[in-house]
């Protein structure tokens, strides 16, 4: 590459090459330079926020240099790249991660100290990048970390929302949503105003024939919106590879039209056009596991998919390879069905614009895409109405129909005597209006489909996608069990535990090869090690207790058992069962004599999580938790025996504080509903035990750590259907312990009973779809076993250490390597020793 620049010029560039800081002095001088010039401040008015900005800019400069080199290296190597398309990237904070991944946190700590700042306070200044709802978005963020750490040439593509997931405030026990405007100062993004793509919407299709008699479809008219690229560097751990996350922002396309309006004095209308265009990337939809079919959401999807594909194709074209080599150069992974229009868009580009034959194009398309499914919940399976797609993307609708026709013809040839199968597998659902089933389109247009934990992958093959296994054969369907990055979720969130593990396993190698954790088992009886282990957990609990005191005003005793459930609020995740259990505990304690109470294990029941703004039942659950807390936490009979805490505004940064402080965490979804779960892995990795159902990755966690180290309870997935059937058609009697809880709620013990009537009715009268009553008994019994186990502190610590030692499998590095081998067929790009 360098040879293309004439020698004297090259010498000048190399002479002045920027190196980025090298040591503490260099870091300090970069910080001071940024404070005094970039921020136009001085030592006299540099507060923590300014110190954060300057430190972040110093690190950003370094990342950009590595990022440039990585891109040059990847372009030069011209090897296959991975593109991860996700509408959500729940990144959290970047500074701490950047410091640790490039190994300069100690330098920064010392440098900031000399300038008068505590590094922890500076890190706290950063606003989370919260461009996601929950597990799906955070998984995408963990994957980016692993892709870079393993040196894969990979890009993430997403949307640059002006507003991320809302900030949650709790007012009088109710959730209130506040907009999350996070872009005020964001040093981690790099606007690329030169990289802009015009995206077309609406209009109509005109068909004509060319000289050879071939039909040509032309998509004409409509309106155009501009997509502008914003890049975020993604540093790998202990490697110079720095990959790119490209987020698209929408702007008005500055065409003649605007100019004319503006020129003729129609300022307002010109500004209105601009605002309408910018609306596309304005806000993240706050639903998790629910599809609402809104037009603006469809616009977001096409806008992002079209811009990303344009970008990917432009890069491919630079290599001057023939189209048939596209799948050898490009692997595109669809994070759920949200980017499924990419399949249609690529087919459109290849046939309408590049002139390929249909079959040739379709072969390229299917070999390019892989699709990951994250849910079996019917209400979360995306569908778009045919009239809506017809209106917004008329040419795409025709292509979808053509794809479906070809597909159904092959199915018909395969199963000539089965009429019903055609209706079941069709991409079009024959309802009024007709609907496009995006999961069907994603399956038909991909070469691999995967679930995210073993049970989930088995379930999709035997339930929602059963017919497709018949059609395509079982090899198209596979499992890649989720993982988490140990860099953020151990090293960053729990530095002392990471240090202790390093001391026992021979350095921080385990952060790059998590299976090395197994060396810890050799030390499980080492007294000093166990003592240090317990001290670290205690210190993490003290830190959380301080946060609870400061935000909730409640004093919790760090010696109590900290029992945590933090995740999006959803009926299938069963926070309602947890709070019913806490009420049961409270009622039992109240009924005891003071002597009996003294024998009980003190507990803090900690909740956190957001409810989708339109999800009424989820909001009731939050309200009940807060009301129970208000009663229990002020009851003199109870004291430290039970506290109920709702932590406001759960997000990635709060997770980094809460997870290391847990003794027990709850992963108690109705069996068969939680595809995987990923926080279960984070909690165990941080030396907490879990209580859970036989669902998602809980099952594989049990297999890895051993069933003595986990508290499993409840009905199995295979029995759920029958149980639901008995609720609907038989008589449904509520578990007596649960009935006592309902009585207490209905007698007004926790405030106005009408506020919670829906939660009770759902169980008692509406068929208890989530099996709360069926599992309640075994849930309570298992909690009793937890109390007993916790009283034996030595036994408990043994379980914790043993579990951590066996968690190697759940690194997202393992997971990404599986995708790379089984689905993407990509190799890491070796970095020369620098
Ligand atoms: O993906 C989660 C699963 O519930 C969890 O079990 C799994 O571990 C995780 C990673 O594989 N799914 C999830 O978080 N889904 C969403 O956030 C989501 C968001 C939007 C929509 C659907 C699902 N939507 O249709 O708009």
PDB file of N, CA, C and O in Angstrom, residues 548-590:
ATOM      1  N   UNK A 548     -27.386   1.580  47.502  1.00  0.00           N
ATOM      2  CA  UNK A 548     -28.792   1.450  47.912  1.00  0.00           C
ATOM      3  C   UNK A 548     -29.140   2.509  48.950  1.00  0.00           C
ATOM      4  O   UNK A 548     -30.189   3.145  48.892  1.00  0.00           O
ATOM      5  N   UNK A 549     -28.223   2.728  49.862  1.00  0.00           N
ATOM      6  CA  UNK A 549     -28.455   3.761  50.883  1.00  0.00           C
ATOM      7  C   UNK A 549     -28.621   5.134  50.217  1.00  0.00           C
ATOM      8  O   UNK A 549     -29.536   5.894  50.535  1.00  0.00           O
ATOM      9  N   UNK A 550     -27.726   5.408  49.268  1.00  0.00           N
ATOM     10  CA  UNK A 550     -27.735   6.733  48.639  1.00  0.00           C
ATOM     11  C   UNK A 550     -28.969   6.932  47.744  1.00  0.00           C
ATOM     12  O   UNK A 550     -29.496   8.039  47.660  1.00  0.00           O
ATOM     13  N   UNK A 551     -29.422   5.890  47.066  1.00  0.00           N
ATOM     14  CA  UNK A 551     -30.509   6.079  46.103  1.00  0.00           C
ATOM     15  C   UNK A 551     -31.874   5.715  46.662  1.00  0.00           C
ATOM     16  O   UNK A 551     -32.870   6.338  46.316  1.00  0.00           O
ATOM     17  N   UNK A 552     -31.940   4.685  47.518  1.00  0.00           N
ATOM     18  CA  UNK A 552     -33.237   4.259  48.058  1.00  0.00           C
ATOM     19  C   UNK A 552     -33.439   4.722  49.494  1.00  0.00           C
ATOM     20  O   UNK A 552     -34.538   4.597  50.024  1.00  0.00           O
ATOM     21  N   UNK A 553     -32.373   5.164  50.125  1.00  0.00           N
ATOM     22  CA  UNK A 553     -32.471   5.598  51.519  1.00  0.00           C
ATOM     23  C   UNK A 553     -32.664   4.451  52.492  1.00  0.00           C
ATOM     24  O   UNK A 553     -33.019   4.662  53.648  1.00  0.00           O
ATOM     25  N   UNK A 554     -32.428   3.230  52.061  1.00  0.00           N
ATOM     26  CA  UNK A 554     -32.623   2.061  52.928  1.00  0.00           C
ATOM     27  C   UNK A 554     -31.259   1.504  53.320  1.00  0.00           C
ATOM     28  O   UNK A 554     -30.358   1.382  52.492  1.00  0.00           O
ATOM     29  N   UNK A 555     -31.123   1.198  54.617  1.00  0.00           N
ATOM     30  CA  UNK A 555     -29.885   0.585  55.091  1.00  0.00           C
ATOM     31  C   UNK A 555     -30.008  -0.926  54.975  1.00  0.00           C
ATOM     32  O   UNK A 555     -30.927  -1.521  55.539  1.00  0.00           O
ATOM     33  N   UNK A 556     -29.111  -1.527  54.198  1.00  0.00           N
ATOM     34  CA  UNK A 556     -29.109  -2.988  54.134  1.00  0.00           C
ATOM     35  C   UNK A 556     -27.812  -3.500  54.725  1.00  0.00           C
ATOM     36  O   UNK A 556     -26.765  -2.865  54.612  1.00  0.00           O
ATOM     37  N   UNK A 557     -27.893  -4.654  55.371  1.00  0.00           N
ATOM     38  CA  UNK A 557     -26.732  -5.228  56.039  1.00  0.00           C
ATOM     39  C   UNK A 557     -25.951  -6.097  55.047  1.00  0.00           C
ATOM     40  O   UNK A 557     -26.502  -7.078  54.528  1.00  0.00           O
ATOM     41  N   UNK A 558     -24.699  -5.753  54.791  1.00  0.00           N
ATOM     42  CA  UNK A 558     -23.916  -6.508  53.791  1.00  0.00           C
ATOM     43  C   UNK A 558     -23.687  -7.972  54.188  1.00  0.00           C
ATOM     44  O   UNK A 558     -23.274  -8.757  53.336  1.00  0.00           O
ATOM     45  N   UNK A 559     -23.966  -8.331  55.432  1.00  0.00           N
ATOM     46  CA  UNK A 559     -23.827  -9.740  55.812  1.00  0.00           C
ATOM     47  C   UNK A 559     -25.048 -10.565  55.433  1.00  0.00           C
ATOM     48  O   UNK A 559     -25.011 -11.792  55.494  1.00  0.00           O
ATOM     49  N   UNK A 560     -26.137  -9.897  55.073  1.00  0.00           N
ATOM     50  CA  UNK A 560     -27.334 -10.624  54.637  1.00  0.00           C
ATOM     51  C   UNK A 560     -27.059 -11.332  53.323  1.00  0.00           C
ATOM     52  O   UNK A 560     -26.132 -10.975  52.596  1.00  0.00           O
ATOM     53  N   UNK A 561     -27.908 -12.293  53.013  1.00  0.00           N
ATOM     54  CA  UNK A 561     -27.838 -12.942  51.699  1.00  0.00           C
ATOM     55  C   UNK A 561     -28.436 -11.978  50.668  1.00  0.00           C
ATOM     56  O   UNK A 561     -29.594 -11.588  50.778  1.00  0.00           O
ATOM     57  N   UNK A 562     -27.642 -11.592  49.687  1.00  0.00           N
ATOM     58  CA  UNK A 562     -28.128 -10.696  48.627  1.00  0.00           C
ATOM     59  C   UNK A 562     -28.701 -11.543  47.498  1.00  0.00           C
ATOM     60  O   UNK A 562     -27.975 -12.284  46.828  1.00  0.00           O
ATOM     61  N   UNK A 563     -30.006 -11.398  47.312  1.00  0.00           N
ATOM     62  CA  UNK A 563     -30.757 -12.214  46.345  1.00  0.00           C
ATOM     63  C   UNK A 563     -31.226 -11.265  45.236  1.00  0.00           C
ATOM     64  O   UNK A 563     -32.018 -10.365  45.495  1.00  0.00           O
ATOM     65  N   UNK A 564     -30.711 -11.461  44.032  1.00  0.00           N
ATOM     66  CA  UNK A 564     -30.847 -10.446  42.986  1.00  0.00           C
ATOM     67  C   UNK A 564     -31.609 -10.961  41.760  1.00  0.00           C
ATOM     68  O   UNK A 564     -31.328 -12.057  41.262  1.00  0.00           O
ATOM     69  N   UNK A 565     -32.566 -10.183  41.278  1.00  0.00           N
ATOM     70  CA  UNK A 565     -33.143 -10.444  39.950  1.00  0.00           C
ATOM     71  C   UNK A 565     -33.150  -9.145  39.166  1.00  0.00           C
ATOM     72  O   UNK A 565     -33.940  -8.243  39.438  1.00  0.00           O
ATOM     73  N   UNK A 566     -32.242  -9.021  38.222  1.00  0.00           N
ATOM     74  CA  UNK A 566     -32.149  -7.818  37.399  1.00  0.00           C
ATOM     75  C   UNK A 566     -32.224  -8.214  35.930  1.00  0.00           C
ATOM     76  O   UNK A 566     -31.401  -8.974  35.438  1.00  0.00           O
ATOM     77  N   UNK A 567     -33.215  -7.727  35.248  1.00  0.00           N
ATOM     78  CA  UNK A 567     -33.428  -8.001  33.824  1.00  0.00           C
ATOM     79  C   UNK A 567     -34.689  -7.261  33.424  1.00  0.00           C
ATOM     80  O   UNK A 567     -35.405  -6.745  34.293  1.00  0.00           O
ATOM     81  N   UNK A 568     -34.967  -7.172  32.110  1.00  0.00           N
ATOM     82  CA  UNK A 568     -36.209  -6.533  31.690  1.00  0.00           C
ATOM     83  C   UNK A 568     -37.391  -7.181  32.414  1.00  0.00           C
ATOM     84  O   UNK A 568     -37.381  -8.386  32.693  1.00  0.00           O
ATOM     85  N   UNK A 569     -38.399  -6.348  32.747  1.00  0.00           N
ATOM     86  CA  UNK A 569     -39.563  -6.884  33.439  1.00  0.00           C
ATOM     87  C   UNK A 569     -40.500  -7.501  32.398  1.00  0.00           C
ATOM     88  O   UNK A 569     -40.887  -6.846  31.430  1.00  0.00           O
ATOM     89  N   UNK A 570     -40.805  -8.776  32.586  1.00  0.00           N
ATOM     90  CA  UNK A 570     -41.659  -9.475  31.633  1.00  0.00           C
ATOM     91  C   UNK A 570     -42.369 -10.594  32.379  1.00  0.00           C
ATOM     92  O   UNK A 570     -41.789 -11.219  33.256  1.00  0.00           O
ATOM     93  N   UNK A 571     -43.618 -10.842  32.028  1.00  0.00           N
ATOM     94  CA  UNK A 571     -44.328 -11.915  32.740  1.00  0.00           C
ATOM     95  C   UNK A 571     -43.625 -13.262  32.594  1.00  0.00           C
ATOM     96  O   UNK A 571     -43.596 -14.051  33.529  1.00  0.00           O
ATOM     97  N   UNK A 572     -43.022 -13.511  31.412  1.00  0.00           N
ATOM     98  CA  UNK A 572     -42.400 -14.824  31.252  1.00  0.00           C
ATOM     99  C   UNK A 572     -41.143 -14.983  32.110  1.00  0.00           C
ATOM    100  O   UNK A 572     -40.754 -16.087  32.460  1.00  0.00           O
ATOM    101  N   UNK A 573     -40.534 -13.864  32.494  1.00  0.00           N
ATOM    102  CA  UNK A 573     -39.348 -13.916  33.367  1.00  0.00           C
ATOM    103  C   UNK A 573     -39.744 -14.055  34.839  1.00  0.00           C
ATOM    104  O   UNK A 573     -38.917 -14.306  35.698  1.00  0.00           O
ATOM    105  N   UNK A 574     -40.989 -13.813  35.108  1.00  0.00           N
ATOM    106  CA  UNK A 574     -41.644 -14.104  36.389  1.00  0.00           C
ATOM    107  C   UNK A 574     -41.097 -13.348  37.604  1.00  0.00           C
ATOM    108  O   UNK A 574     -40.963 -13.899  38.689  1.00  0.00           O
ATOM    109  N   UNK A 575     -40.840 -12.051  37.421  1.00  0.00           N
ATOM    110  CA  UNK A 575     -40.559 -11.222  38.608  1.00  0.00           C
ATOM    111  C   UNK A 575     -41.749 -11.255  39.564  1.00  0.00           C
ATOM    112  O   UNK A 575     -41.575 -11.092  40.764  1.00  0.00           O
ATOM    113  N   UNK A 576     -42.969 -11.474  39.026  1.00  0.00           N
ATOM    114  CA  UNK A 576     -44.141 -11.532  39.906  1.00  0.00           C
ATOM    115  C   UNK A 576     -44.025 -12.713  40.871  1.00  0.00           C
ATOM    116  O   UNK A 576     -44.376 -12.612  42.047  1.00  0.00           O
ATOM    117  N   UNK A 577     -43.479 -13.832  40.409  1.00  0.00           N
ATOM    118  CA  UNK A 577     -43.323 -14.984  41.297  1.00  0.00           C
ATOM    119  C   UNK A 577     -42.316 -14.664  42.412  1.00  0.00           C
ATOM    120  O   UNK A 577     -42.511 -15.033  43.571  1.00  0.00           O
ATOM    121  N   UNK A 578     -41.274 -13.954  42.034  1.00  0.00           N
ATOM    122  CA  UNK A 578     -40.247 -13.566  42.996  1.00  0.00           C
ATOM    123  C   UNK A 578     -40.847 -12.671  44.092  1.00  0.00           C
ATOM    124  O   UNK A 578     -40.658 -12.927  45.291  1.00  0.00           O
ATOM    125  N   UNK A 579     -41.611 -11.654  43.687  1.00  0.00           N
ATOM    126  CA  UNK A 579     -42.166 -10.754  44.712  1.00  0.00           C
ATOM    127  C   UNK A 579     -43.248 -11.465  45.529  1.00  0.00           C
ATOM    128  O   UNK A 579     -43.366 -11.242  46.738  1.00  0.00           O
ATOM    129  N   UNK A 580     -43.991 -12.376  44.898  1.00  0.00           N
ATOM    130  CA  UNK A 580     -44.942 -13.185  45.685  1.00  0.00           C
ATOM    131  C   UNK A 580     -44.165 -14.005  46.726  1.00  0.00           C
ATOM    132  O   UNK A 580     -44.598 -14.156  47.872  1.00  0.00           O
ATOM    133  N   UNK A 581     -43.028 -14.529  46.320  1.00  0.00           N
ATOM    134  CA  UNK A 581     -42.185 -15.296  47.249  1.00  0.00           C
ATOM    135  C   UNK A 581     -41.702 -14.428  48.399  1.00  0.00           C
ATOM    136  O   UNK A 581     -41.685 -14.864  49.561  1.00  0.00           O
ATOM    137  N   UNK A 582     -41.327 -13.192  48.094  1.00  0.00           N
ATOM    138  CA  UNK A 582     -40.866 -12.278  49.147  1.00  0.00           C
ATOM    139  C   UNK A 582     -42.015 -11.958  50.110  1.00  0.00           C
ATOM    140  O   UNK A 582     -41.814 -11.885  51.331  1.00  0.00           O
ATOM    141  N   UNK A 583     -43.204 -11.787  49.559  1.00  0.00           N
ATOM    142  CA  UNK A 583     -44.367 -11.537  50.422  1.00  0.00           C
ATOM    143  C   UNK A 583     -44.595 -12.757  51.324  1.00  0.00           C
ATOM    144  O   UNK A 583     -44.845 -12.617  52.534  1.00  0.00           O
ATOM    145  N   UNK A 584     -44.479 -13.926  50.743  1.00  0.00           N
ATOM    146  CA  UNK A 584     -44.648 -15.150  51.534  1.00  0.00           C
ATOM    147  C   UNK A 584     -43.636 -15.204  52.687  1.00  0.00           C
ATOM    148  O   UNK A 584     -43.972 -15.531  53.824  1.00  0.00           O
ATOM    149  N   UNK A 585     -42.418 -14.843  52.389  1.00  0.00           N
ATOM    150  CA  UNK A 585     -41.370 -14.815  53.419  1.00  0.00           C
ATOM    151  C   UNK A 585     -41.740 -13.818  54.520  1.00  0.00           C
ATOM    152  O   UNK A 585     -41.607 -14.106  55.715  1.00  0.00           O
ATOM    153  N   UNK A 586     -42.217 -12.664  54.088  1.00  0.00           N
ATOM    154  CA  UNK A 586     -42.604 -11.620  55.051  1.00  0.00           C
ATOM    155  C   UNK A 586     -43.731 -12.106  55.955  1.00  0.00           C
ATOM    156  O   UNK A 586     -43.662 -11.969  57.184  1.00  0.00           O
ATOM    157  N   UNK A 587     -44.733 -12.709  55.356  1.00  0.00           N
ATOM    158  CA  UNK A 587     -45.869 -13.203  56.152  1.00  0.00           C
ATOM    159  C   UNK A 587     -45.410 -14.283  57.126  1.00  0.00           C
ATOM    160  O   UNK A 587     -45.836 -14.328  58.286  1.00  0.00           O
ATOM    161  N   UNK A 588     -44.516 -15.157  56.671  1.00  0.00           N
ATOM    162  CA  UNK A 588     -44.005 -16.215  57.554  1.00  0.00           C
ATOM    163  C   UNK A 588     -43.231 -15.625  58.721  1.00  0.00           C
ATOM    164  O   UNK A 588     -43.401 -16.043  59.867  1.00  0.00           O
ATOM    165  N   UNK A 589     -42.393 -14.639  58.433  1.00  0.00           N
ATOM    166  CA  UNK A 589     -41.610 -14.001  59.498  1.00  0.00           C
ATOM    167  C   UNK A 589     -42.530 -13.329  60.516  1.00  0.00           C
ATOM    168  O   UNK A 589     -42.316 -13.407  61.729  1.00  0.00           O
ATOM    169  N   UNK A 590     -43.558 -12.664  59.992  1.00  0.00           N
ATOM    170  CA  UNK A 590     -44.496 -11.973  60.887  1.00  0.00           C
ATOM    171  C   UNK A 590     -45.175 -12.964  61.833  1.00  0.00           C
ATOM    172  O   UNK A 590     -45.464 -12.631  62.982  1.00  0.00           O
TER     173      UNK A 590
END
